[in-house]
């Protein structure tokens, strides 16, 4: 519905008011614990199903689904699509995944807002997922190149010739890095530069972090975190 401009809305006259209807999440766990045998789309599916159960919104009322993630699982690179199908959404409901470092899920939300503002959609589900228990670890480039060439080899002789070139250092894995590719800068470096630019002391940062965790613990103990939905881990 079109609403007049007020202090409680971002809408302009003649433009739809865009609102957040509801939000849920499954419990956060330490990596390597109960979620270790799952995949990212399993977790995202749990959140989508929890949202559907809480809001009772028909699946076909959702026009688009967008998810943010940082380290993509190569088998399910478009995790939004896999999670949506697993949660029972139609294969006709478009879904895409966005990555923008640690604000990936925020970018997913602003993308949803933009789609509604542009008149493309009426209802969008936006979220984010990360599974640090099973991040992609690749063979190094020498081994990958050999394996791809081996796949194209026609004769046994060609295959044996390629295999004979493999050296011990080919087996050294490529681990995912937390550093930014183009600058080799980590989040800690960026945070220190930002803090210096705005004259934020280490003490102020620590006090703010302590306050945040203290309030989160208090809210949890008082039952105020109503966004958490139950999630059943198969076999556990």
mmCIF file of N, CA and C in Angstrom, residues 83-194:
data_model
loop_
_atom_site.group_PDB
_atom_site.id
_atom_site.type_symbol
_atom_site.label_atom_id
_atom_site.label_comp_id
_atom_site.label_asym_id
_atom_site.label_seq_id
_atom_site.Cartn_x
_atom_site.Cartn_y
_atom_site.Cartn_z
ATOM 1 N N UNK A 83 19.323 -23.723 -0.984
ATOM 2 C CA UNK A 83 18.560 -23.639 0.260
ATOM 3 C C UNK A 83 17.068 -23.454 -0.020
ATOM 4 N N UNK A 84 16.750 -22.623 -1.013
ATOM 5 C CA UNK A 84 15.348 -22.372 -1.352
ATOM 6 C C UNK A 84 14.660 -23.641 -1.846
ATOM 7 N N UNK A 85 15.331 -24.384 -2.710
ATOM 8 C CA UNK A 85 14.747 -25.634 -3.210
ATOM 9 C C UNK A 85 14.559 -26.627 -2.057
ATOM 10 N N UNK A 86 15.546 -26.684 -1.164
ATOM 11 C CA UNK A 86 15.444 -27.583 -0.018
ATOM 12 C C UNK A 86 14.322 -27.210 0.929
ATOM 13 N N UNK A 87 14.001 -25.917 0.995
ATOM 14 C CA UNK A 87 12.929 -25.452 1.880
ATOM 15 C C UNK A 87 11.562 -25.536 1.221
ATOM 16 N N UNK A 88 11.516 -26.027 -0.001
ATOM 17 C CA UNK A 88 10.235 -26.242 -0.663
ATOM 18 C C UNK A 88 9.767 -25.125 -1.560
ATOM 19 N N UNK A 89 10.628 -24.128 -1.813
ATOM 20 C CA UNK A 89 10.237 -23.076 -2.745
ATOM 21 C C UNK A 89 10.254 -23.626 -4.170
ATOM 22 N N UNK A 90 9.448 -23.039 -5.024
ATOM 23 C CA UNK A 90 9.358 -23.472 -6.410
ATOM 24 C C UNK A 90 10.669 -23.193 -7.145
ATOM 25 N N UNK A 91 10.990 -24.039 -8.131
ATOM 26 C CA UNK A 91 12.173 -23.767 -8.942
ATOM 27 C C UNK A 91 11.968 -22.571 -9.854
ATOM 28 N N UNK A 92 10.764 -22.011 -9.835
ATOM 29 C CA UNK A 92 10.494 -20.797 -10.599
ATOM 30 C C UNK A 92 10.756 -19.531 -9.782
ATOM 31 N N UNK A 93 11.046 -19.699 -8.493
ATOM 32 C CA UNK A 93 11.374 -18.545 -7.654
ATOM 33 C C UNK A 93 12.859 -18.242 -7.792
ATOM 34 N N UNK A 94 13.223 -17.096 -8.370
ATOM 35 C CA UNK A 94 14.648 -16.793 -8.580
ATOM 36 C C UNK A 94 15.383 -16.632 -7.253
ATOM 37 N N UNK A 95 16.656 -17.017 -7.254
ATOM 38 C CA UNK A 95 17.484 -16.860 -6.056
ATOM 39 C C UNK A 95 18.932 -16.667 -6.482
ATOM 40 N N UNK A 96 19.613 -15.742 -5.818
ATOM 41 C CA UNK A 96 21.039 -15.593 -6.106
ATOM 42 C C UNK A 96 21.810 -15.306 -4.827
ATOM 43 N N UNK A 97 23.119 -15.524 -4.911
ATOM 44 C CA UNK A 97 24.005 -15.367 -3.761
ATOM 45 C C UNK A 97 24.988 -14.235 -4.032
ATOM 46 N N UNK A 98 25.243 -13.430 -3.002
ATOM 47 C CA UNK A 98 26.155 -12.296 -3.140
ATOM 48 C C UNK A 98 27.269 -12.436 -2.112
ATOM 49 N N UNK A 99 28.481 -12.029 -2.482
ATOM 50 C CA UNK A 99 29.587 -12.043 -1.524
ATOM 51 C C UNK A 99 30.266 -10.682 -1.508
ATOM 52 N N UNK A 100 30.415 -10.127 -0.321
ATOM 53 C CA UNK A 100 31.049 -8.814 -0.154
ATOM 54 C C UNK A 100 31.704 -8.782 1.226
ATOM 55 N N UNK A 101 32.592 -9.756 1.432
ATOM 56 C CA UNK A 101 33.280 -9.916 2.711
ATOM 57 C C UNK A 101 32.255 -9.998 3.851
ATOM 58 N N UNK A 102 32.551 -9.351 4.966
ATOM 59 C CA UNK A 102 31.724 -9.555 6.157
ATOM 60 C C UNK A 102 30.377 -8.824 6.131
ATOM 61 N N UNK A 103 30.124 -8.020 5.119
ATOM 62 C CA UNK A 103 28.804 -7.396 5.023
ATOM 63 C C UNK A 103 27.964 -8.074 3.946
ATOM 64 N N UNK A 104 28.304 -9.324 3.616
ATOM 65 C CA UNK A 104 27.595 -10.028 2.547
ATOM 66 C C UNK A 104 26.101 -10.118 2.808
ATOM 67 N N UNK A 105 25.705 -10.495 4.043
ATOM 68 C CA UNK A 105 24.266 -10.595 4.302
ATOM 69 C C UNK A 105 23.583 -9.245 4.351
ATOM 70 N N UNK A 106 24.323 -8.220 4.799
ATOM 71 C CA UNK A 106 23.765 -6.862 4.732
ATOM 72 C C UNK A 106 23.537 -6.446 3.279
ATOM 73 N N UNK A 107 24.471 -6.826 2.418
ATOM 74 C CA UNK A 107 24.316 -6.519 1.002
ATOM 75 C C UNK A 107 23.129 -7.270 0.419
ATOM 76 N N UNK A 108 22.907 -8.496 0.896
ATOM 77 C CA UNK A 108 21.733 -9.249 0.454
ATOM 78 C C UNK A 108 20.451 -8.506 0.818
ATOM 79 N N UNK A 109 20.419 -7.941 2.015
ATOM 80 C CA UNK A 109 19.221 -7.210 2.457
ATOM 81 C C UNK A 109 19.007 -5.939 1.647
ATOM 82 N N UNK A 110 20.091 -5.182 1.418
ATOM 83 C CA UNK A 110 19.930 -3.952 0.645
ATOM 84 C C UNK A 110 19.573 -4.259 -0.807
ATOM 85 N N UNK A 111 20.043 -5.394 -1.305
ATOM 86 C CA UNK A 111 19.649 -5.820 -2.645
ATOM 87 C C UNK A 111 18.151 -6.067 -2.698
ATOM 88 N N UNK A 112 17.635 -6.739 -1.662
ATOM 89 C CA UNK A 112 16.191 -6.989 -1.589
ATOM 90 C C UNK A 112 15.393 -5.702 -1.525
ATOM 91 N N UNK A 113 15.868 -4.755 -0.722
ATOM 92 C CA UNK A 113 15.203 -3.449 -0.621
ATOM 93 C C UNK A 113 15.180 -2.761 -1.982
ATOM 94 N N UNK A 114 16.310 -2.823 -2.680
ATOM 95 C CA UNK A 114 16.395 -2.188 -3.992
ATOM 96 C C UNK A 114 15.445 -2.795 -5.000
ATOM 97 N N UNK A 115 15.284 -4.114 -4.953
ATOM 98 C CA UNK A 115 14.384 -4.786 -5.892
ATOM 99 C C UNK A 115 12.932 -4.393 -5.640
ATOM 100 N N UNK A 116 12.590 -4.241 -4.359
ATOM 101 C CA UNK A 116 11.223 -3.818 -4.032
ATOM 102 C C UNK A 116 11.018 -2.356 -4.429
ATOM 103 N N UNK A 117 12.017 -1.517 -4.118
ATOM 104 C CA UNK A 117 11.917 -0.094 -4.451
ATOM 105 C C UNK A 117 11.802 0.120 -5.952
ATOM 106 N N UNK A 118 12.461 -0.742 -6.730
ATOM 107 C CA UNK A 118 12.429 -0.612 -8.183
ATOM 108 C C UNK A 118 11.149 -1.162 -8.796
ATOM 109 N N UNK A 119 10.305 -1.763 -7.965
ATOM 110 C CA UNK A 119 9.053 -2.311 -8.464
ATOM 111 C C UNK A 119 9.172 -3.695 -9.072
ATOM 112 N N UNK A 120 10.336 -4.324 -8.929
ATOM 113 C CA UNK A 120 10.518 -5.662 -9.478
ATOM 114 C C UNK A 120 9.833 -6.725 -8.634
ATOM 115 N N UNK A 121 9.776 -6.491 -7.318
ATOM 116 C CA UNK A 121 9.260 -7.501 -6.387
ATOM 117 C C UNK A 121 8.387 -6.838 -5.334
ATOM 118 N N UNK A 122 7.519 -7.647 -4.746
ATOM 119 C CA UNK A 122 6.718 -7.197 -3.601
ATOM 120 C C UNK A 122 7.237 -7.783 -2.302
ATOM 121 N N UNK A 123 7.744 -9.022 -2.348
ATOM 122 C CA UNK A 123 8.254 -9.681 -1.143
ATOM 123 C C UNK A 123 9.562 -10.397 -1.474
ATOM 124 N N UNK A 124 10.586 -10.101 -0.691
ATOM 125 C CA UNK A 124 11.904 -10.708 -0.893
ATOM 126 C C UNK A 124 12.372 -11.300 0.433
ATOM 127 N N UNK A 125 12.968 -12.470 0.374
ATOM 128 C CA UNK A 125 13.620 -13.050 1.549
ATOM 129 C C UNK A 125 15.118 -12.858 1.386
ATOM 130 N N UNK A 126 15.754 -12.245 2.385
ATOM 131 C CA UNK A 126 17.196 -12.003 2.338
ATOM 132 C C UNK A 126 17.833 -12.582 3.588
ATOM 133 N N UNK A 127 19.013 -13.162 3.424
ATOM 134 C CA UNK A 127 19.682 -13.748 4.581
ATOM 135 C C UNK A 127 21.162 -13.941 4.346
ATOM 136 N N UNK A 128 21.766 -14.727 5.218
ATOM 137 C CA UNK A 128 23.185 -15.012 5.088
ATOM 138 C C UNK A 128 23.516 -16.319 5.765
ATOM 139 N N UNK A 129 24.590 -16.959 5.318
ATOM 140 C CA UNK A 129 25.000 -18.240 5.908
ATOM 141 C C UNK A 129 26.510 -18.389 5.785
ATOM 142 N N UNK A 130 27.101 -19.012 6.779
ATOM 143 C CA UNK A 130 28.532 -19.317 6.754
ATOM 144 C C UNK A 130 28.764 -20.588 7.568
ATOM 145 N N UNK A 131 29.532 -21.506 7.022
ATOM 146 C CA UNK A 131 29.867 -22.744 7.726
ATOM 147 C C UNK A 131 31.388 -22.887 7.751
ATOM 148 N N UNK A 132 31.984 -22.565 8.895
ATOM 149 C CA UNK A 132 33.433 -22.608 9.012
ATOM 150 C C UNK A 132 33.949 -23.998 9.360
ATOM 151 N N UNK A 133 33.042 -24.961 9.542
ATOM 152 C CA UNK A 133 33.457 -26.325 9.870
ATOM 153 C C UNK A 133 33.980 -27.079 8.655
ATOM 154 N N UNK A 134 33.687 -26.602 7.455
ATOM 155 C CA UNK A 134 34.082 -27.331 6.256
ATOM 156 C C UNK A 134 34.312 -26.344 5.115
ATOM 157 N N UNK A 135 35.415 -25.611 5.201
ATOM 158 C CA UNK A 135 35.722 -24.637 4.147
ATOM 159 C C UNK A 135 36.452 -25.342 3.000
ATOM 160 N N UNK A 136 36.285 -24.864 1.766
ATOM 161 C CA UNK A 136 36.937 -25.514 0.624
ATOM 162 C C UNK A 136 38.462 -25.419 0.717
ATOM 163 N N UNK A 137 39.125 -26.555 0.585
ATOM 164 C CA UNK A 137 40.584 -26.608 0.538
ATOM 165 C C UNK A 137 40.965 -27.254 -0.784
ATOM 166 N N UNK A 138 41.708 -26.536 -1.618
ATOM 167 C CA UNK A 138 42.001 -27.005 -2.975
ATOM 168 C C UNK A 138 43.388 -27.631 -3.070
ATOM 169 N N UNK A 139 43.559 -28.487 -4.093
ATOM 170 C CA UNK A 139 44.905 -28.851 -4.500
ATOM 171 C C UNK A 139 45.595 -27.583 -4.994
ATOM 172 N N UNK A 140 46.921 -27.540 -4.902
ATOM 173 C CA UNK A 140 47.599 -26.351 -5.408
ATOM 174 C C UNK A 140 47.517 -26.321 -6.932
ATOM 175 N N UNK A 141 47.920 -25.206 -7.501
ATOM 176 C CA UNK A 141 47.678 -24.988 -8.919
ATOM 177 C C UNK A 141 48.424 -25.988 -9.806
ATOM 178 N N UNK A 142 49.637 -26.383 -9.400
ATOM 179 C CA UNK A 142 50.387 -27.370 -10.187
ATOM 180 C C UNK A 142 49.591 -28.670 -10.303
ATOM 181 N N UNK A 143 49.048 -29.122 -9.169
ATOM 182 C CA UNK A 143 48.286 -30.366 -9.182
ATOM 183 C C UNK A 143 46.986 -30.214 -9.956
ATOM 184 N N UNK A 144 46.311 -29.094 -9.801
ATOM 185 C CA UNK A 144 45.063 -28.873 -10.530
ATOM 186 C C UNK A 144 45.309 -28.892 -12.037
ATOM 187 N N UNK A 145 46.382 -28.233 -12.452
ATOM 188 C CA UNK A 145 46.707 -28.180 -13.868
ATOM 189 C C UNK A 145 47.005 -29.583 -14.414
ATOM 190 N N UNK A 146 47.734 -30.375 -13.625
ATOM 191 C CA UNK A 146 48.060 -31.744 -14.036
ATOM 192 C C UNK A 146 46.805 -32.599 -14.139
ATOM 193 N N UNK A 147 45.919 -32.456 -13.149
ATOM 194 C CA UNK A 147 44.703 -33.261 -13.132
ATOM 195 C C UNK A 147 43.782 -32.913 -14.299
ATOM 196 N N UNK A 148 43.692 -31.647 -14.626
ATOM 197 C CA UNK A 148 42.857 -31.238 -15.755
ATOM 198 C C UNK A 148 43.442 -31.730 -17.080
ATOM 199 N N UNK A 149 44.764 -31.678 -17.190
ATOM 200 C CA UNK A 149 45.411 -32.187 -18.400
ATOM 201 C C UNK A 149 45.255 -33.704 -18.487
ATOM 202 N N UNK A 150 45.370 -34.359 -17.336
ATOM 203 C CA UNK A 150 45.212 -35.818 -17.289
ATOM 204 C C UNK A 150 43.827 -36.240 -17.748
ATOM 205 N N UNK A 151 42.856 -35.426 -17.438
ATOM 206 C CA UNK A 151 41.478 -35.733 -17.816
ATOM 207 C C UNK A 151 41.289 -35.711 -19.330
ATOM 208 N N UNK A 152 42.180 -34.975 -20.015
ATOM 209 C CA UNK A 152 42.078 -34.876 -21.468
ATOM 210 C C UNK A 152 43.008 -35.856 -22.199
ATOM 211 N N UNK A 153 43.862 -36.546 -21.442
ATOM 212 C CA UNK A 153 44.802 -37.494 -22.049
ATOM 213 C C UNK A 153 44.038 -38.655 -22.684
ATOM 214 N N UNK A 154 44.462 -39.050 -23.868
ATOM 215 C CA UNK A 154 43.752 -40.081 -24.628
ATOM 216 C C UNK A 154 44.307 -41.484 -24.391
ATOM 217 N N UNK A 155 45.629 -41.594 -24.314
ATOM 218 C CA UNK A 155 46.235 -42.916 -24.239
ATOM 219 C C UNK A 155 46.849 -43.163 -22.867
ATOM 220 N N UNK A 156 47.108 -44.431 -22.579
ATOM 221 C CA UNK A 156 47.747 -44.796 -21.318
ATOM 222 C C UNK A 156 49.137 -44.169 -21.221
ATOM 223 N N UNK A 157 49.848 -44.117 -22.342
ATOM 224 C CA UNK A 157 51.180 -43.512 -22.345
ATOM 225 C C UNK A 157 51.144 -42.048 -21.961
ATOM 226 N N UNK A 158 50.174 -41.312 -22.508
ATOM 227 C CA UNK A 158 50.044 -39.892 -22.172
ATOM 228 C C UNK A 158 49.729 -39.705 -20.685
ATOM 229 N N UNK A 159 48.880 -40.571 -20.160
ATOM 230 C CA UNK A 159 48.520 -40.479 -18.747
ATOM 231 C C UNK A 159 49.710 -40.771 -17.847
ATOM 232 N N UNK A 160 50.459 -41.821 -18.187
ATOM 233 C CA UNK A 160 51.639 -42.169 -17.381
ATOM 234 C C UNK A 160 52.699 -41.070 -17.445
ATOM 235 N N UNK A 161 52.846 -40.444 -18.613
ATOM 236 C CA UNK A 161 53.815 -39.360 -18.758
ATOM 237 C C UNK A 161 53.460 -38.183 -17.853
ATOM 238 N N UNK A 162 52.180 -37.881 -17.771
ATOM 239 C CA UNK A 162 51.733 -36.789 -16.905
ATOM 240 C C UNK A 162 51.915 -37.143 -15.433
ATOM 241 N N UNK A 163 51.559 -38.361 -15.077
ATOM 242 C CA UNK A 163 51.692 -38.794 -13.687
ATOM 243 C C UNK A 163 53.143 -38.782 -13.235
ATOM 244 N N UNK A 164 54.056 -39.072 -14.155
ATOM 245 C CA UNK A 164 55.481 -39.105 -13.802
ATOM 246 C C UNK A 164 56.021 -37.717 -13.464
ATOM 247 N N UNK A 165 55.308 -36.661 -13.857
ATOM 248 C CA UNK A 165 55.757 -35.288 -13.598
ATOM 249 C C UNK A 165 55.332 -34.780 -12.215
ATOM 250 N N UNK A 166 54.466 -35.541 -11.541
ATOM 251 C CA UNK A 166 53.977 -35.102 -10.232
ATOM 252 C C UNK A 166 55.113 -35.171 -9.207
ATOM 253 N N UNK A 167 55.306 -34.106 -8.477
ATOM 254 C CA UNK A 167 56.343 -34.013 -7.455
ATOM 255 C C UNK A 167 55.693 -33.849 -6.072
ATOM 256 N N UNK A 168 56.440 -34.116 -5.000
ATOM 257 C CA UNK A 168 55.861 -34.020 -3.639
ATOM 258 C C UNK A 168 55.203 -32.683 -3.333
ATOM 259 N N UNK A 169 55.778 -31.569 -3.861
ATOM 260 C CA UNK A 169 55.195 -30.263 -3.549
ATOM 261 C C UNK A 169 53.845 -30.048 -4.231
ATOM 262 N N UNK A 170 53.500 -30.922 -5.197
ATOM 263 C CA UNK A 170 52.179 -30.828 -5.827
ATOM 264 C C UNK A 170 51.063 -31.107 -4.818
ATOM 265 N N UNK A 171 51.399 -31.823 -3.746
ATOM 266 C CA UNK A 171 50.375 -32.241 -2.781
ATOM 267 C C UNK A 171 50.142 -31.211 -1.678
ATOM 268 N N UNK A 172 50.899 -30.132 -1.699
ATOM 269 C CA UNK A 172 50.671 -29.058 -0.721
ATOM 270 C C UNK A 172 49.350 -28.363 -1.043
ATOM 271 N N UNK A 173 48.392 -28.287 -0.093
ATOM 272 C CA UNK A 173 47.075 -27.717 -0.394
ATOM 273 C C UNK A 173 47.086 -26.199 -0.424
ATOM 274 N N UNK A 174 46.103 -25.642 -1.106
ATOM 275 C CA UNK A 174 45.839 -24.203 -1.079
ATOM 276 C C UNK A 174 44.759 -23.956 -0.038
ATOM 277 N N UNK A 175 45.124 -23.347 1.060
ATOM 278 C CA UNK A 175 44.159 -23.075 2.123
ATOM 279 C C UNK A 175 43.476 -21.737 1.874
ATOM 280 N N UNK A 176 42.188 -21.610 2.248
ATOM 281 C CA UNK A 176 41.520 -20.310 2.093
ATOM 282 C C UNK A 176 42.168 -19.271 3.006
ATOM 283 N N UNK A 177 42.322 -18.068 2.492
ATOM 284 C CA UNK A 177 42.984 -17.003 3.242
ATOM 285 C C UNK A 177 41.969 -15.980 3.735
ATOM 286 N N UNK A 178 42.264 -15.385 4.872
ATOM 287 C CA UNK A 178 41.406 -14.304 5.369
ATOM 288 C C UNK A 178 41.861 -12.956 4.827
ATOM 289 N N UNK A 179 43.008 -12.940 4.161
ATOM 290 C CA UNK A 179 43.521 -11.682 3.612
ATOM 291 C C UNK A 179 42.797 -11.328 2.314
ATOM 292 N N UNK A 180 42.669 -10.023 2.065
ATOM 293 C CA UNK A 180 42.048 -9.545 0.842
ATOM 294 C C UNK A 180 43.022 -9.760 -0.314
ATOM 295 N N UNK A 181 42.518 -10.280 -1.423
ATOM 296 C CA UNK A 181 43.389 -10.736 -2.512
ATOM 297 C C UNK A 181 44.251 -9.626 -3.087
ATOM 298 N N UNK A 182 43.675 -8.494 -3.429
ATOM 299 C CA UNK A 182 44.404 -7.459 -4.156
ATOM 300 C C UNK A 182 45.373 -6.683 -3.277
ATOM 301 N N UNK A 183 45.142 -6.636 -1.951
ATOM 302 C CA UNK A 183 46.005 -5.857 -1.063
ATOM 303 C C UNK A 183 46.746 -6.712 -0.038
ATOM 304 N N UNK A 184 46.334 -7.985 0.110
ATOM 305 C CA UNK A 184 46.887 -8.890 1.142
ATOM 306 C C UNK A 184 46.628 -8.364 2.545
ATOM 307 N N UNK A 185 45.647 -7.498 2.690
ATOM 308 C CA UNK A 185 45.334 -6.914 3.983
ATOM 309 C C UNK A 185 44.269 -7.727 4.698
ATOM 310 N N UNK A 186 44.482 -7.988 5.990
ATOM 311 C CA UNK A 186 43.490 -8.714 6.782
ATOM 312 C C UNK A 186 42.509 -7.729 7.413
ATOM 313 N N UNK A 187 41.441 -8.278 7.986
ATOM 314 C CA UNK A 187 40.440 -7.428 8.625
ATOM 315 C C UNK A 187 41.046 -6.635 9.788
ATOM 316 N N UNK A 188 41.998 -7.271 10.488
ATOM 317 C CA UNK A 188 42.646 -6.580 11.602
ATOM 318 C C UNK A 188 43.396 -5.340 11.152
ATOM 319 N N UNK A 189 44.077 -5.459 9.996
ATOM 320 C CA UNK A 189 44.783 -4.293 9.451
ATOM 321 C C UNK A 189 43.797 -3.171 9.108
ATOM 322 N N UNK A 190 42.711 -3.547 8.443
ATOM 323 C CA UNK A 190 41.711 -2.548 8.053
ATOM 324 C C UNK A 190 41.100 -1.887 9.289
ATOM 325 N N UNK A 191 40.819 -2.708 10.303
ATOM 326 C CA UNK A 191 40.215 -2.171 11.530
ATOM 327 C C UNK A 191 41.154 -1.187 12.221
ATOM 328 N N UNK A 192 42.442 -1.505 12.252
ATOM 329 C CA UNK A 192 43.415 -0.596 12.890
ATOM 330 C C UNK A 192 43.524 0.721 12.132
ATOM 331 N N UNK A 193 43.507 0.653 10.805
ATOM 332 C CA UNK A 193 43.573 1.887 10.020
ATOM 333 C C UNK A 193 42.332 2.738 10.240
ATOM 334 N N UNK A 194 41.168 2.072 10.294
ATOM 335 C CA UNK A 194 39.912 2.790 10.506
ATOM 336 C C UNK A 194 39.887 3.433 11.896
#
